[in-house]
Coordinates of C-alpha atoms and ligand atoms in Angstrom, one line a residue:
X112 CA 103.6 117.3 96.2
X113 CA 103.9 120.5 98.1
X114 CA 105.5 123.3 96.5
X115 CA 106.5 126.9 97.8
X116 CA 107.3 128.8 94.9
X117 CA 109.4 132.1 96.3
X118 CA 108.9 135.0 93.9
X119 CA 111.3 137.9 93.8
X120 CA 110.2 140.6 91.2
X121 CA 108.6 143.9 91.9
X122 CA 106.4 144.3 88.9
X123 CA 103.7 141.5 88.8
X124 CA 102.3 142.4 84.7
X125 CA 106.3 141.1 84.4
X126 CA 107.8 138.3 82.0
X127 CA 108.6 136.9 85.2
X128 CA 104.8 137.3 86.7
X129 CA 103.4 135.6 83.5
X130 CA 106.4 132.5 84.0
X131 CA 105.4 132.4 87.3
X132 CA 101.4 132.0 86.4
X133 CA 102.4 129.3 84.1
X134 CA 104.7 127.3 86.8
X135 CA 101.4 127.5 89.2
X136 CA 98.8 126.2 86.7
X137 CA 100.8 124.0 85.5
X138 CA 101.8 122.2 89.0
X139 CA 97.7 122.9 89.7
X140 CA 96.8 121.0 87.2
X141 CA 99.5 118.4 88.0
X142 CA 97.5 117.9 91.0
X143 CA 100.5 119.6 93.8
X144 CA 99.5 122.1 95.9
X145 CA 101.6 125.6 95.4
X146 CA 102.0 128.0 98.0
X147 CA 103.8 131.0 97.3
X148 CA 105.7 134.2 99.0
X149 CA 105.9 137.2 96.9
X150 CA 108.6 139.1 98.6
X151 CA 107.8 142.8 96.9
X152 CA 104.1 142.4 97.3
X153 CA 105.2 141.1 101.3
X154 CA 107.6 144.6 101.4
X155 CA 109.9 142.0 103.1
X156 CA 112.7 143.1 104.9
X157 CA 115.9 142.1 103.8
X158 CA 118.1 143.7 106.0
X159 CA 119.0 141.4 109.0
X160 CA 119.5 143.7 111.8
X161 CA 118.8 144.9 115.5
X162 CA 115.4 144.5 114.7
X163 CA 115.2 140.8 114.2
X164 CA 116.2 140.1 118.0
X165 CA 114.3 141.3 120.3
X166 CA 115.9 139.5 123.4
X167 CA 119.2 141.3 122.2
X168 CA 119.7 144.5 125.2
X169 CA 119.4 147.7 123.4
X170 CA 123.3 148.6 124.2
X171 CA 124.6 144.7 123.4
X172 CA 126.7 143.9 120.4
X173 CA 124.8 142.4 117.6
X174 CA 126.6 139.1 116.8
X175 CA 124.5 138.2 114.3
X176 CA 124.5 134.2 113.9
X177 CA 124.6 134.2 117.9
X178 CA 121.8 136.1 118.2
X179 CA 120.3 134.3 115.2
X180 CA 121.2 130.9 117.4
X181 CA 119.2 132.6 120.4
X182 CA 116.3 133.5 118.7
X183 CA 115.6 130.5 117.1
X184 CA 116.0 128.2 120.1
X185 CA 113.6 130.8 122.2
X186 CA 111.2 130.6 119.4
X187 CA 111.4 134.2 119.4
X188 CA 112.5 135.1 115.7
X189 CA 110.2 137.9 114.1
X190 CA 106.6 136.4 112.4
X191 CA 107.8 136.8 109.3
X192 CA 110.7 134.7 109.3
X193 CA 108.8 132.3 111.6
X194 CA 106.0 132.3 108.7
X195 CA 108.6 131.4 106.0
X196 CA 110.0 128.6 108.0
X197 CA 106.9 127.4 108.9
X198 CA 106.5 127.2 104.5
X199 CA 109.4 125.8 103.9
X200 CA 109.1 122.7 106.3
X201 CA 105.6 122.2 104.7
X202 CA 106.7 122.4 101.1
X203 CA 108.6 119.2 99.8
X204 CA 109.8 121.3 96.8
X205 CA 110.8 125.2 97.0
X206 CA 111.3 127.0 93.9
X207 CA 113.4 130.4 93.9
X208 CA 111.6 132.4 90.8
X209 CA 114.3 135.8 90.3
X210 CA 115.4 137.5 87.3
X211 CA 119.5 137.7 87.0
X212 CA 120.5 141.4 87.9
X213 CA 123.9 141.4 88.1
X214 CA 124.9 138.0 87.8
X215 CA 123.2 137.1 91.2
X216 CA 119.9 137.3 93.1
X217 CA 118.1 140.4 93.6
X218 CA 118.6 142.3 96.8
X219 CA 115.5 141.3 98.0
X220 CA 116.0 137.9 97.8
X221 CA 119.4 137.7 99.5
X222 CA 117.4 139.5 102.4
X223 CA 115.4 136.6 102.0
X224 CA 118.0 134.0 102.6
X225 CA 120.0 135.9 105.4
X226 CA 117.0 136.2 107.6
X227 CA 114.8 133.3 106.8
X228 CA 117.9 131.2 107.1
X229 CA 118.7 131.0 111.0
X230 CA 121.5 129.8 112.9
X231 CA 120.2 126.1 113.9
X232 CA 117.7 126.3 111.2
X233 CA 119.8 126.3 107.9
X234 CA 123.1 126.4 109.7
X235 CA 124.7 125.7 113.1
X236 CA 123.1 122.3 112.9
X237 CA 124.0 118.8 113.9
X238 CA 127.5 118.5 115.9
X239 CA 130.6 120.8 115.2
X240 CA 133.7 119.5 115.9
X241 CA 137.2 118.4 114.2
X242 CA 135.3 114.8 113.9
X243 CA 132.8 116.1 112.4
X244 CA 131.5 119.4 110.7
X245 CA 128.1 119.6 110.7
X246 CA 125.3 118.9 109.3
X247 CA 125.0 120.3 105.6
X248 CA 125.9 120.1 102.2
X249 CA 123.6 117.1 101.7
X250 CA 122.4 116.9 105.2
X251 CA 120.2 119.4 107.4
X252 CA 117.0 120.1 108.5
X253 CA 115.8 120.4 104.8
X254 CA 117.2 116.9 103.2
X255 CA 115.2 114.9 101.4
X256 CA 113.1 117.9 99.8
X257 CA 113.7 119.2 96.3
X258 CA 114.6 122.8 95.4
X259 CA 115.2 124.7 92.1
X260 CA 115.7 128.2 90.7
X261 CA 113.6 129.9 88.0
X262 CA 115.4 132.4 86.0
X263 CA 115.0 135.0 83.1
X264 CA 118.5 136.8 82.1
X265 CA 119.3 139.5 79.5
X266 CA 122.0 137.6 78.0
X267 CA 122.2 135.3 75.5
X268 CA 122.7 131.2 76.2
X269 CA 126.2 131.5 74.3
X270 CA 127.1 134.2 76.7
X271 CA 126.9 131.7 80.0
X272 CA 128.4 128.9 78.0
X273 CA 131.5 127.3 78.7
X274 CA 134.0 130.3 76.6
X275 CA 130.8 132.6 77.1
X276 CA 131.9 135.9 78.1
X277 CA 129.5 136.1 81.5
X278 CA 131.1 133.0 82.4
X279 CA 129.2 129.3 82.3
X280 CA 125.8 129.8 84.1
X281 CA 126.3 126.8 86.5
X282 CA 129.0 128.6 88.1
X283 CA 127.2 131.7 88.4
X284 CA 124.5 129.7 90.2
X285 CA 126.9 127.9 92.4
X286 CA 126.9 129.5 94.9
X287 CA 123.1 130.0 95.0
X288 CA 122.6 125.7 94.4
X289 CA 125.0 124.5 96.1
X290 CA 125.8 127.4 99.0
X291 CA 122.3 128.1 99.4
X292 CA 120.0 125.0 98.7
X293 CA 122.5 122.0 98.9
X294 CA 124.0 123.6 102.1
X295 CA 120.6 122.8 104.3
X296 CA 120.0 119.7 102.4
X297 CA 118.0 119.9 99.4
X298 CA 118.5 117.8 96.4
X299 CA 119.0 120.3 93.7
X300 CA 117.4 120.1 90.2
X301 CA 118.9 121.7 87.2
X302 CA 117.6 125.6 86.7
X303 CA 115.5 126.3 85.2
X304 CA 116.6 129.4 82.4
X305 CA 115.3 131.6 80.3
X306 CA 117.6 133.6 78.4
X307 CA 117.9 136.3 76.0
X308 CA 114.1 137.6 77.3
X309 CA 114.0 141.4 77.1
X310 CA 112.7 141.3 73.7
X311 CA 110.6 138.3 73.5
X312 CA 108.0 138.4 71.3
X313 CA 105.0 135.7 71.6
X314 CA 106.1 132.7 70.0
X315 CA 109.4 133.6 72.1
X316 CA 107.3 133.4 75.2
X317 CA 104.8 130.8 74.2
X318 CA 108.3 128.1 73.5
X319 CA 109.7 129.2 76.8
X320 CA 106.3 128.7 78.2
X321 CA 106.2 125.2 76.9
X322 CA 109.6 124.5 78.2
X323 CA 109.1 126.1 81.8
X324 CA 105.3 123.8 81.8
X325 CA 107.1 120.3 81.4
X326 CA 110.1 121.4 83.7
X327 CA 106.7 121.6 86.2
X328 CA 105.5 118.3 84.8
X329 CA 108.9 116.4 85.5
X330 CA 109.7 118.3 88.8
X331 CA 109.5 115.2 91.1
X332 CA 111.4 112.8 88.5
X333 CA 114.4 115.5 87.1
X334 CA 117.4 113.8 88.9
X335 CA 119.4 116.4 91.3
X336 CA 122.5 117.5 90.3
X337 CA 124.9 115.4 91.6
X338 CA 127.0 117.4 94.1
X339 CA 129.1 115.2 96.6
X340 CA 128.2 115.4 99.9
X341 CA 130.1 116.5 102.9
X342 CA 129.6 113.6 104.8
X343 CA 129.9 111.0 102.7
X344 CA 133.7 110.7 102.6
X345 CA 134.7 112.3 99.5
X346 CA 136.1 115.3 101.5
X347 CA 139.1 115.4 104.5
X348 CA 138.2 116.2 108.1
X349 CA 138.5 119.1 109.2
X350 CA 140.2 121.0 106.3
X351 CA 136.9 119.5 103.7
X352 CA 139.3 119.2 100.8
X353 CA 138.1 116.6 98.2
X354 CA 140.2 113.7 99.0
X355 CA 143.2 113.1 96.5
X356 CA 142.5 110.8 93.5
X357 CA 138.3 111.4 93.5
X358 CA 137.9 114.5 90.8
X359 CA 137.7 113.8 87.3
X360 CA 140.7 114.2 85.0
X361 CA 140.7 117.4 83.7
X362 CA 138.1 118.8 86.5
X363 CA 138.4 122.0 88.2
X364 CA 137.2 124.7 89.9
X365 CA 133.3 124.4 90.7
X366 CA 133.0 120.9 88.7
X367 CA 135.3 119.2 91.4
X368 CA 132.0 119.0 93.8
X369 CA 130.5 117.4 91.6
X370 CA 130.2 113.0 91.6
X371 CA 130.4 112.1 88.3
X372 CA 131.3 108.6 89.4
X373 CA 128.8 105.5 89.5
X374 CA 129.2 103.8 92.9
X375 CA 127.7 100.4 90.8
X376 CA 131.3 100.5 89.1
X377 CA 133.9 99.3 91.5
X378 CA 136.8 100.5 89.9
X379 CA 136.0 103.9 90.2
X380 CA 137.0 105.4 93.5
X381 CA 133.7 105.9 94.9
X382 CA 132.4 102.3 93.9
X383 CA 134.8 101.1 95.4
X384 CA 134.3 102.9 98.7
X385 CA 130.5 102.2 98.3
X386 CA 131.4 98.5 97.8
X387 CA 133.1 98.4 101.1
X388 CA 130.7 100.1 103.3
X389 CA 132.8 103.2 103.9
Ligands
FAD577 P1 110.1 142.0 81.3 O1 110.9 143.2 81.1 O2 108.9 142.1 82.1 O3 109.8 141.3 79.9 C1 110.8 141.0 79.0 C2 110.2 140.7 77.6 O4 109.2 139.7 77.7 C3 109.5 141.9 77.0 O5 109.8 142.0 75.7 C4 108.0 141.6 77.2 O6 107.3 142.2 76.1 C5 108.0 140.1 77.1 N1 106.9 139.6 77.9 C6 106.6 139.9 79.1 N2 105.5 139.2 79.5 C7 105.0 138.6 78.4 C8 103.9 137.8 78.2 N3 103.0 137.5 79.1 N4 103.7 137.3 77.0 C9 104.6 137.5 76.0 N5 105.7 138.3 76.2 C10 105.9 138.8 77.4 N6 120.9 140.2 82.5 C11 121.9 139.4 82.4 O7 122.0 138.5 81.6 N7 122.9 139.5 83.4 C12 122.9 140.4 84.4 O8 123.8 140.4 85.2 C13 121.8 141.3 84.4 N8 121.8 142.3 85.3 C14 120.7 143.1 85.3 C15 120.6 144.1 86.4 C16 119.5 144.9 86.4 C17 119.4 145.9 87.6 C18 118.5 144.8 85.5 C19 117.3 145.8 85.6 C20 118.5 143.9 84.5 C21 119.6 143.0 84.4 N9 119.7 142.1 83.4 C22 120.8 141.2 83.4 C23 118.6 141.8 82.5 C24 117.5 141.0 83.3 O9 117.9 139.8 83.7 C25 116.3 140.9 82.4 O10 115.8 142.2 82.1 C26 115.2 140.1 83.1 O11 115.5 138.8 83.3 C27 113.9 140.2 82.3 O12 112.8 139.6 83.1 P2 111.5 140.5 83.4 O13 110.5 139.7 84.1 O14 111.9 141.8 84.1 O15 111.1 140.9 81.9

């Protein structure tokens, strides 16, 4: 496989610049080849602003996704984006490598997203109307590639579990796996985390090491995690509310969007809508 690893920490003699050594070799030696943008070493930008148009007049309003929109169908985003694009339709699986800084990506990183995704590239694509709302959330110009995040936090697991005091870690992530990745169509693996790092000591590292090389072994057989997807009926038209009668008992919050459901068992509501086509 093709993998774009996208790395987002400024100091490369890092915890997270060894991790990311050992993802590399490890997907090396798999036999994939690895690509990778290191967005401190790249200084990248990661404010989207004037700059990023350049067919905008000098005295227009920036409207950013409508410039966004105009730029990418004149081919006339800057090179950098256009490089990263150009990466991310080669790679069949993108890994986001960040340390958690304040519950959420590093600046850098966000930058990242806002520019790299473009209106018609990661959003704005597919028809819009009150039929029909787009294509994303399991459908877009990056379906059917796999994506996953890599990341080192101070905490401790028991802090990001369910009664944890940070809050569970897969709704942290949410809106990173599913607004981020799932939104342009990637299947989504599990994250991949390391916690409780800033004093980890070498049988610390070498276990997390271990962990992190057979995450890299298993990275084009780890099932996705099952979010629903917008277009596949589970959600109302236009107002995308999950329909009555589909969530889990007992579900809420972040864990409605997911399909817990087997569509080979026709008593549950999706099997049964599965069973008859719709
Ligand atoms: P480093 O500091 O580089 O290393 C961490 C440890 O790993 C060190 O003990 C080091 O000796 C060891 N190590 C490094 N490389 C190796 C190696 N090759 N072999 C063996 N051992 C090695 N944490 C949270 O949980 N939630 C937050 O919201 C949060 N917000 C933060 C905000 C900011 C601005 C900052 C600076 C930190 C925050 N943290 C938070 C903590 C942060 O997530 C961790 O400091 C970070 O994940 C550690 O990764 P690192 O690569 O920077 O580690």
């Amino acid at each position: 496989m093709k993998v774009l690893l996208v790395f987002a920490h400024p100091e490369p003699r890092s915890l997270n610049g060894a991790l990311r050594d050992v993802a590399i070799k490890e997907l090396e030696v798999q036999g994939h080849e690895v690509r990778m943008s290191d967005l401190y070493a790249a200084r990248w930008k990661s404010e989207i602003d004037y700059a990023d148009f350049r067919l905008l007049a000098p005295d227009a309003r920036l409207k950013v996704a409508k410039a966004s929109g105009e730029a990418f169908a004149t081919n006339t985003l800057t090179e950098d984006v256009k490089a990263e694009h150009e990466k991310l339709l080669w790679a069949d699986v993108l890994i986001l490598q960040f340390p958690l800084w304040w519950y959420a990506m590093p600046a850098i990183l966000k930058g990242w997203v806002d520019r790299v995704y473009a209106y018609g590239f990661a959003y704005g694509v597919g028809e819009h109307s009150d039929k029909y709302w787009g294509k994303r959330f399991g459908e877009g110009t990056l379906a059917g590639k796999r994506a996953m995040l890599l990341v080192t936090t101070g905490g401790w697991e028991e802090h990001y579990s369910a009664h944890g005091i940070n809050g569970p870690i897969d709704d942290l992530l949410f809106p990173i796996n599913h607004g981020v990745l799932f939104y342009p169509g990637y299947d989504v693996l599990p994250p991949f985390v390391a916690y409780r790092v800033d004093r980890l000591d070498e049988t610390g590292f070498h276990l997390v090491a271990e962990r992190l090389r057979e995450r890299m072994r298993t990275l084009g057989s780890t099932p996705p995690i099952p979010y629903r997807r917008q277009n596949g009926g589970d959600y109302a038209i236009p107002t995308l509310q999950l329909r009555p009668g589909l969530a889990d008992p007992g579900a809420n919050g972040f864990a409605l969007h997911l399909d817990g459901t087997d569509t080979a068992d026709e008593t549950s509501p999706r099997g049964r809508r599965a069973a008859s086509g719709r």
